[in-house]
PDB file of C-alpha atoms in Angstrom:
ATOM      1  CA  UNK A   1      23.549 -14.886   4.145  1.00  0.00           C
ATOM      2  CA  UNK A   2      19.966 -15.316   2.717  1.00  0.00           C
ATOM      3  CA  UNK A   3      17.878 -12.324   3.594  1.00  0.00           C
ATOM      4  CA  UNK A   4      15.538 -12.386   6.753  1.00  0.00           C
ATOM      5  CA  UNK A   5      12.817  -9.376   6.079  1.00  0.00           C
ATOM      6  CA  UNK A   6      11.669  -7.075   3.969  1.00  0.00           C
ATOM      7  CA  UNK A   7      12.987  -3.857   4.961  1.00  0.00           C
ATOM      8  CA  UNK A   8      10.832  -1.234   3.158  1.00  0.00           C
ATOM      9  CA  UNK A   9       9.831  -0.127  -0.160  1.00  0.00           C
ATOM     10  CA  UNK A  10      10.416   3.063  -1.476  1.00  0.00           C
ATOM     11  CA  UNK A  11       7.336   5.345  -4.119  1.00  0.00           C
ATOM     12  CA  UNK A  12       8.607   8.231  -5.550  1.00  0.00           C
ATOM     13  CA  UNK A  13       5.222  10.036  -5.086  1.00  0.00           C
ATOM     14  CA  UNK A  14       3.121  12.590  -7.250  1.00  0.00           C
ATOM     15  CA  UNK A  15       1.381  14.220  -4.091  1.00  0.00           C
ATOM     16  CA  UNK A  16       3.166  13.516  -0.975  1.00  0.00           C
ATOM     17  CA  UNK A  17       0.515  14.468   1.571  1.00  0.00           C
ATOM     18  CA  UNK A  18      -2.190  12.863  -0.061  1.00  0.00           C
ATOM     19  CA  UNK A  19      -0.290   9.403  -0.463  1.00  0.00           C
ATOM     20  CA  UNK A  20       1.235   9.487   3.028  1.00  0.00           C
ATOM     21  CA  UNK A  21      -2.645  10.429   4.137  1.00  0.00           C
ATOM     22  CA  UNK A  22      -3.895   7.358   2.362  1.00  0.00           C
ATOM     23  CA  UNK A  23      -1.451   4.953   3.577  1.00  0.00           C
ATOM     24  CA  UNK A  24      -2.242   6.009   7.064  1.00  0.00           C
ATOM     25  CA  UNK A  25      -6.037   6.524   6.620  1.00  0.00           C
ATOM     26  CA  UNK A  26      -6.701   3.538   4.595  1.00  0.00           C
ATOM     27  CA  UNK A  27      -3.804   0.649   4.965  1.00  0.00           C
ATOM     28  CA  UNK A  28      -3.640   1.922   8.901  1.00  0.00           C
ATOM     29  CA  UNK A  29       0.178   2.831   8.594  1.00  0.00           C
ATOM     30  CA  UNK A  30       1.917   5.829  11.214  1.00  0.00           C
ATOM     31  CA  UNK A  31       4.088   8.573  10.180  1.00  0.00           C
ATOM     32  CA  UNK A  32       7.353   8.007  12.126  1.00  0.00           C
ATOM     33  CA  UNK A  33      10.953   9.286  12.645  1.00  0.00           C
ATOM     34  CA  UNK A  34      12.841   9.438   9.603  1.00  0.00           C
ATOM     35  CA  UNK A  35      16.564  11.320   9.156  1.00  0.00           C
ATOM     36  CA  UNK A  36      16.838  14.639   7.957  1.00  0.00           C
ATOM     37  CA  UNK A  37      17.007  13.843   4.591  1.00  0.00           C
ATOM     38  CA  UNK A  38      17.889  16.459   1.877  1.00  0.00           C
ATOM     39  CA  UNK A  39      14.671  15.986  -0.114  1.00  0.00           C
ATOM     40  CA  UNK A  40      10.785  16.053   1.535  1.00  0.00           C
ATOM     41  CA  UNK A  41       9.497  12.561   2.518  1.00  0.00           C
ATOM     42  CA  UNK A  42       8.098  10.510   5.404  1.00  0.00           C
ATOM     43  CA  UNK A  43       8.788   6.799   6.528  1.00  0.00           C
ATOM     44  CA  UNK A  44       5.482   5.154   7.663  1.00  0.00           C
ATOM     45  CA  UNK A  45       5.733   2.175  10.449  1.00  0.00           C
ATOM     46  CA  UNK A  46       3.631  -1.093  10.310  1.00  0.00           C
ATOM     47  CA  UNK A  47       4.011  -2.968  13.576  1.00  0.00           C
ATOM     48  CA  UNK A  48       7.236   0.118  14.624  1.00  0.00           C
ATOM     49  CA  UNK A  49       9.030  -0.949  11.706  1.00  0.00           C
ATOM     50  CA  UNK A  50       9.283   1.952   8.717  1.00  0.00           C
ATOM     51  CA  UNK A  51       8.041  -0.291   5.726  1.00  0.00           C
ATOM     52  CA  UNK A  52       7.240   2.021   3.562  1.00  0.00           C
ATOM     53  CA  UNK A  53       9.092   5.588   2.477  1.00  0.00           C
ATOM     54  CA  UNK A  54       7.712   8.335   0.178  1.00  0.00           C
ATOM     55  CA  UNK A  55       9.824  10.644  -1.842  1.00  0.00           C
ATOM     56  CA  UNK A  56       8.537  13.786  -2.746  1.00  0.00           C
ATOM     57  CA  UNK A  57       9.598  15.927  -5.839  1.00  0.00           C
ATOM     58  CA  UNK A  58      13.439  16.609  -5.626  1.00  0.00           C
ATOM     59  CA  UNK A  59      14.543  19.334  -7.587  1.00  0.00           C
ATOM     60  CA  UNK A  60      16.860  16.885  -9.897  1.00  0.00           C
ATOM     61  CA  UNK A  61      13.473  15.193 -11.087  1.00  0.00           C
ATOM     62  CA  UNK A  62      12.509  14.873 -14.185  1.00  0.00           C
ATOM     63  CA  UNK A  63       8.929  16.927 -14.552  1.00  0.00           C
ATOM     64  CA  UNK A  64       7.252  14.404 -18.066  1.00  0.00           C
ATOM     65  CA  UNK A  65       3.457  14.263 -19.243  1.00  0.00           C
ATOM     66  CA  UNK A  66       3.096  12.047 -16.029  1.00  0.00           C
ATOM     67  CA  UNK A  67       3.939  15.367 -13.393  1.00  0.00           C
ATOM     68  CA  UNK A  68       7.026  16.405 -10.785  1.00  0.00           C
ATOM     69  CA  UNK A  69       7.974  12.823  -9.482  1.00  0.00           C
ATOM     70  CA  UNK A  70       7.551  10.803 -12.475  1.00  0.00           C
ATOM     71  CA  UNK A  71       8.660   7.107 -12.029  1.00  0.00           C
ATOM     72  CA  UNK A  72      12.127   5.669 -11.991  1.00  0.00           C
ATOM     73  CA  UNK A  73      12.367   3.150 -14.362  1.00  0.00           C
ATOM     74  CA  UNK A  74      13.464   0.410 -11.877  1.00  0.00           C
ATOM     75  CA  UNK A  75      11.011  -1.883 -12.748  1.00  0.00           C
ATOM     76  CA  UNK A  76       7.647  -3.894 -12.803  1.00  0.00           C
ATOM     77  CA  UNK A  77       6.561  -3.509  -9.448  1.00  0.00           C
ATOM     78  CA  UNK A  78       2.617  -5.384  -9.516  1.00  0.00           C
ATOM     79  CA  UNK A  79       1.643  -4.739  -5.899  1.00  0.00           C
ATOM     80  CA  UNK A  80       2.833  -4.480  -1.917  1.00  0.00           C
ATOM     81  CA  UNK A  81       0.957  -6.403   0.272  1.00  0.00           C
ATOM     82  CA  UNK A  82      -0.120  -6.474   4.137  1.00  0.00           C
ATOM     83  CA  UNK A  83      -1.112  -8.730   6.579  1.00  0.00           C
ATOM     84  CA  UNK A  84      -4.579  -6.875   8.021  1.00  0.00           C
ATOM     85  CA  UNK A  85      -7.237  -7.501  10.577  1.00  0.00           C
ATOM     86  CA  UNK A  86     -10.841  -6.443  10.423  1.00  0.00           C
ATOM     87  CA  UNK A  87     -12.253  -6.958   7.458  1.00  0.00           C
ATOM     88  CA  UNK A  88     -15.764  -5.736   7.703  1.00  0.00           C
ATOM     89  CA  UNK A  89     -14.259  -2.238   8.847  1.00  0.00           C
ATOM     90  CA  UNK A  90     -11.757  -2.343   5.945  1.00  0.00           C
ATOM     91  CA  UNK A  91     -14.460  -2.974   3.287  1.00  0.00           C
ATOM     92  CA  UNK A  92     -16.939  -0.146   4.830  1.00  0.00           C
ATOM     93  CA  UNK A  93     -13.875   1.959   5.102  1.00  0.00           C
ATOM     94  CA  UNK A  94     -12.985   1.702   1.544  1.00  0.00           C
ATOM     95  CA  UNK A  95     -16.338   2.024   0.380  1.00  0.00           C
ATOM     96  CA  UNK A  96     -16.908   5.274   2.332  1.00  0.00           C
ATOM     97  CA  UNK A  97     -14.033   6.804   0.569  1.00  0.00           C
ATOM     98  CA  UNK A  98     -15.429   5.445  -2.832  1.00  0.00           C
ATOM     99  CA  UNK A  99     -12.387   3.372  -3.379  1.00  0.00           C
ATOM    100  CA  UNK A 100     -12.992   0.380  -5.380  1.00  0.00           C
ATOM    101  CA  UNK A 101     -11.540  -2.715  -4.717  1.00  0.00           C
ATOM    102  CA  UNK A 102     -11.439  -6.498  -5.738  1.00  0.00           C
ATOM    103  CA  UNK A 103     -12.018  -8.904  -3.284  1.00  0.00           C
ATOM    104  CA  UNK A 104     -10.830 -13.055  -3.474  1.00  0.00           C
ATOM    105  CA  UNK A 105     -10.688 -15.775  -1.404  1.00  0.00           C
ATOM    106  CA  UNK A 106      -7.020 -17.795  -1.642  1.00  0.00           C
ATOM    107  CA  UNK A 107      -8.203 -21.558  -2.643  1.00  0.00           C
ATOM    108  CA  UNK A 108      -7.591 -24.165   0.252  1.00  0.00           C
ATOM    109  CA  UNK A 109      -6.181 -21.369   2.251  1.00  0.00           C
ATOM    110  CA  UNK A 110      -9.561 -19.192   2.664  1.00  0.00           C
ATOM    111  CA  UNK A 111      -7.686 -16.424   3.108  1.00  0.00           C
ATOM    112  CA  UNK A 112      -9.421 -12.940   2.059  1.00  0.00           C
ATOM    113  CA  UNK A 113      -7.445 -10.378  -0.072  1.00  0.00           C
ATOM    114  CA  UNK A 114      -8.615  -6.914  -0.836  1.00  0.00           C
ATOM    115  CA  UNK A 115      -7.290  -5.105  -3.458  1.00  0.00           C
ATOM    116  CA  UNK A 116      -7.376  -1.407  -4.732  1.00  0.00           C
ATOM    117  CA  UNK A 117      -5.298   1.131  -6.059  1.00  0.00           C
ATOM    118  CA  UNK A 118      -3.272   3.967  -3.890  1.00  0.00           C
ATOM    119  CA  UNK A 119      -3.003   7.445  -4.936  1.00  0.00           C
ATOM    120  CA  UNK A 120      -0.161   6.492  -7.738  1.00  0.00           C
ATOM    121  CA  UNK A 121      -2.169   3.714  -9.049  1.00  0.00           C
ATOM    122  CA  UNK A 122      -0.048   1.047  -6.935  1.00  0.00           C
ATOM    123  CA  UNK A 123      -1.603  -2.373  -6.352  1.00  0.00           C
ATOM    124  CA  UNK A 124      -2.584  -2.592  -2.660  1.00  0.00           C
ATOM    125  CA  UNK A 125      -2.804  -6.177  -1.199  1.00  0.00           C
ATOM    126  CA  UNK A 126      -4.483  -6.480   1.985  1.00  0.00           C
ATOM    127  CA  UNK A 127      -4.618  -9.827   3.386  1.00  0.00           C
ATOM    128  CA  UNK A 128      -6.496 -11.457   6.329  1.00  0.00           C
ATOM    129  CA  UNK A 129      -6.832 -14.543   8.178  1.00  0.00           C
ATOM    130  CA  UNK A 130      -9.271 -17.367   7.127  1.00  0.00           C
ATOM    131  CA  UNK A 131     -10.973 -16.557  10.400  1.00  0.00           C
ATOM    132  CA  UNK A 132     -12.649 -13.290   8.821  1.00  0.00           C
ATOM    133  CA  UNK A 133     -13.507 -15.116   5.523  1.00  0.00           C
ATOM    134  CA  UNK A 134     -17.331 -15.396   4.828  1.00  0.00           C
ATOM    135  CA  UNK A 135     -18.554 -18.118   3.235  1.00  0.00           C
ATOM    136  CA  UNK A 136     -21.312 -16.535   1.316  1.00  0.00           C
ATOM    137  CA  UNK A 137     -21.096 -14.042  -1.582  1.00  0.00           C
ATOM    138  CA  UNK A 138     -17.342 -13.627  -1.950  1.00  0.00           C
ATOM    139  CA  UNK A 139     -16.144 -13.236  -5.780  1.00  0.00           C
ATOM    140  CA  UNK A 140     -12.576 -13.854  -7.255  1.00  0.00           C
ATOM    141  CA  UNK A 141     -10.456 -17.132  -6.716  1.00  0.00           C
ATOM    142  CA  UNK A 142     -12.586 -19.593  -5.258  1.00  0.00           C
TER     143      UNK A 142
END
């Protein structure tokens, strides 16, 4: 059976309040129920479906240069990605929180993607719908 969703991803955090705060503050996820794990952690809902879950340090971490929490080598993840509304808001927001971010427009789809970096230097895609594109000023792929 070919798969139907994504499910969730998983970070293995340095700071777990201050990732799960920007992931709610800044991408506009919620905190939800998550099981009583054995390790501290939070699932956060898009649309009331957990898409994302944070691990905190677990005492059978490894603590490197890096800090508790340090990266499983599982790969070459380059960035998550959302579908977003309100653009304006979400470039003021990220400005008013000094967060830099890149900002292109998806050739012959004129779609508008923000990106910047979360709290682990993860690759944050937000995207939105031609209908918020400007015409005027934008940099990146056009």
């Amino acid at each position: 059976m070919p798969a139907q969703s994504l499910n969730h991803y998983t970070i293995r955090v340095r700071d777990l309040e201050r990732t799960k705060d920007f992931y709610c503050d800044i991408v506009g996820l919620t905190t939800g129920d998550r099981p009583p794990l054995p390790f501290p952690g939070y699932w956060l809902y898009c649309g009331g479906v957990p898409v994302v879950h944070l691990i905190g340090y677990r005492a059978e971490d490894p603590v490197i240069d890096d800090g508790p929490s340090a990266p499983a080598s599982t790969g070459r993840l380059d960035h998550i990605a959302f579908s977003c509304t309100g653009l304006k808001q979400m470039r003021s927001d990220l400005d008013a929180r000094g967060i830099r971010f890149d900002e292109r427009v998806l050739p012959r789809l004129n779609m508008t993607q923000l990106f910047y970096l979360d709290p682990d230097g993860i690759s944050v895609e937000c995207n939105f719908d031609a209908q918020e594109t400007e015409t005027t000023g934008m940099k990146g792929y056009r």
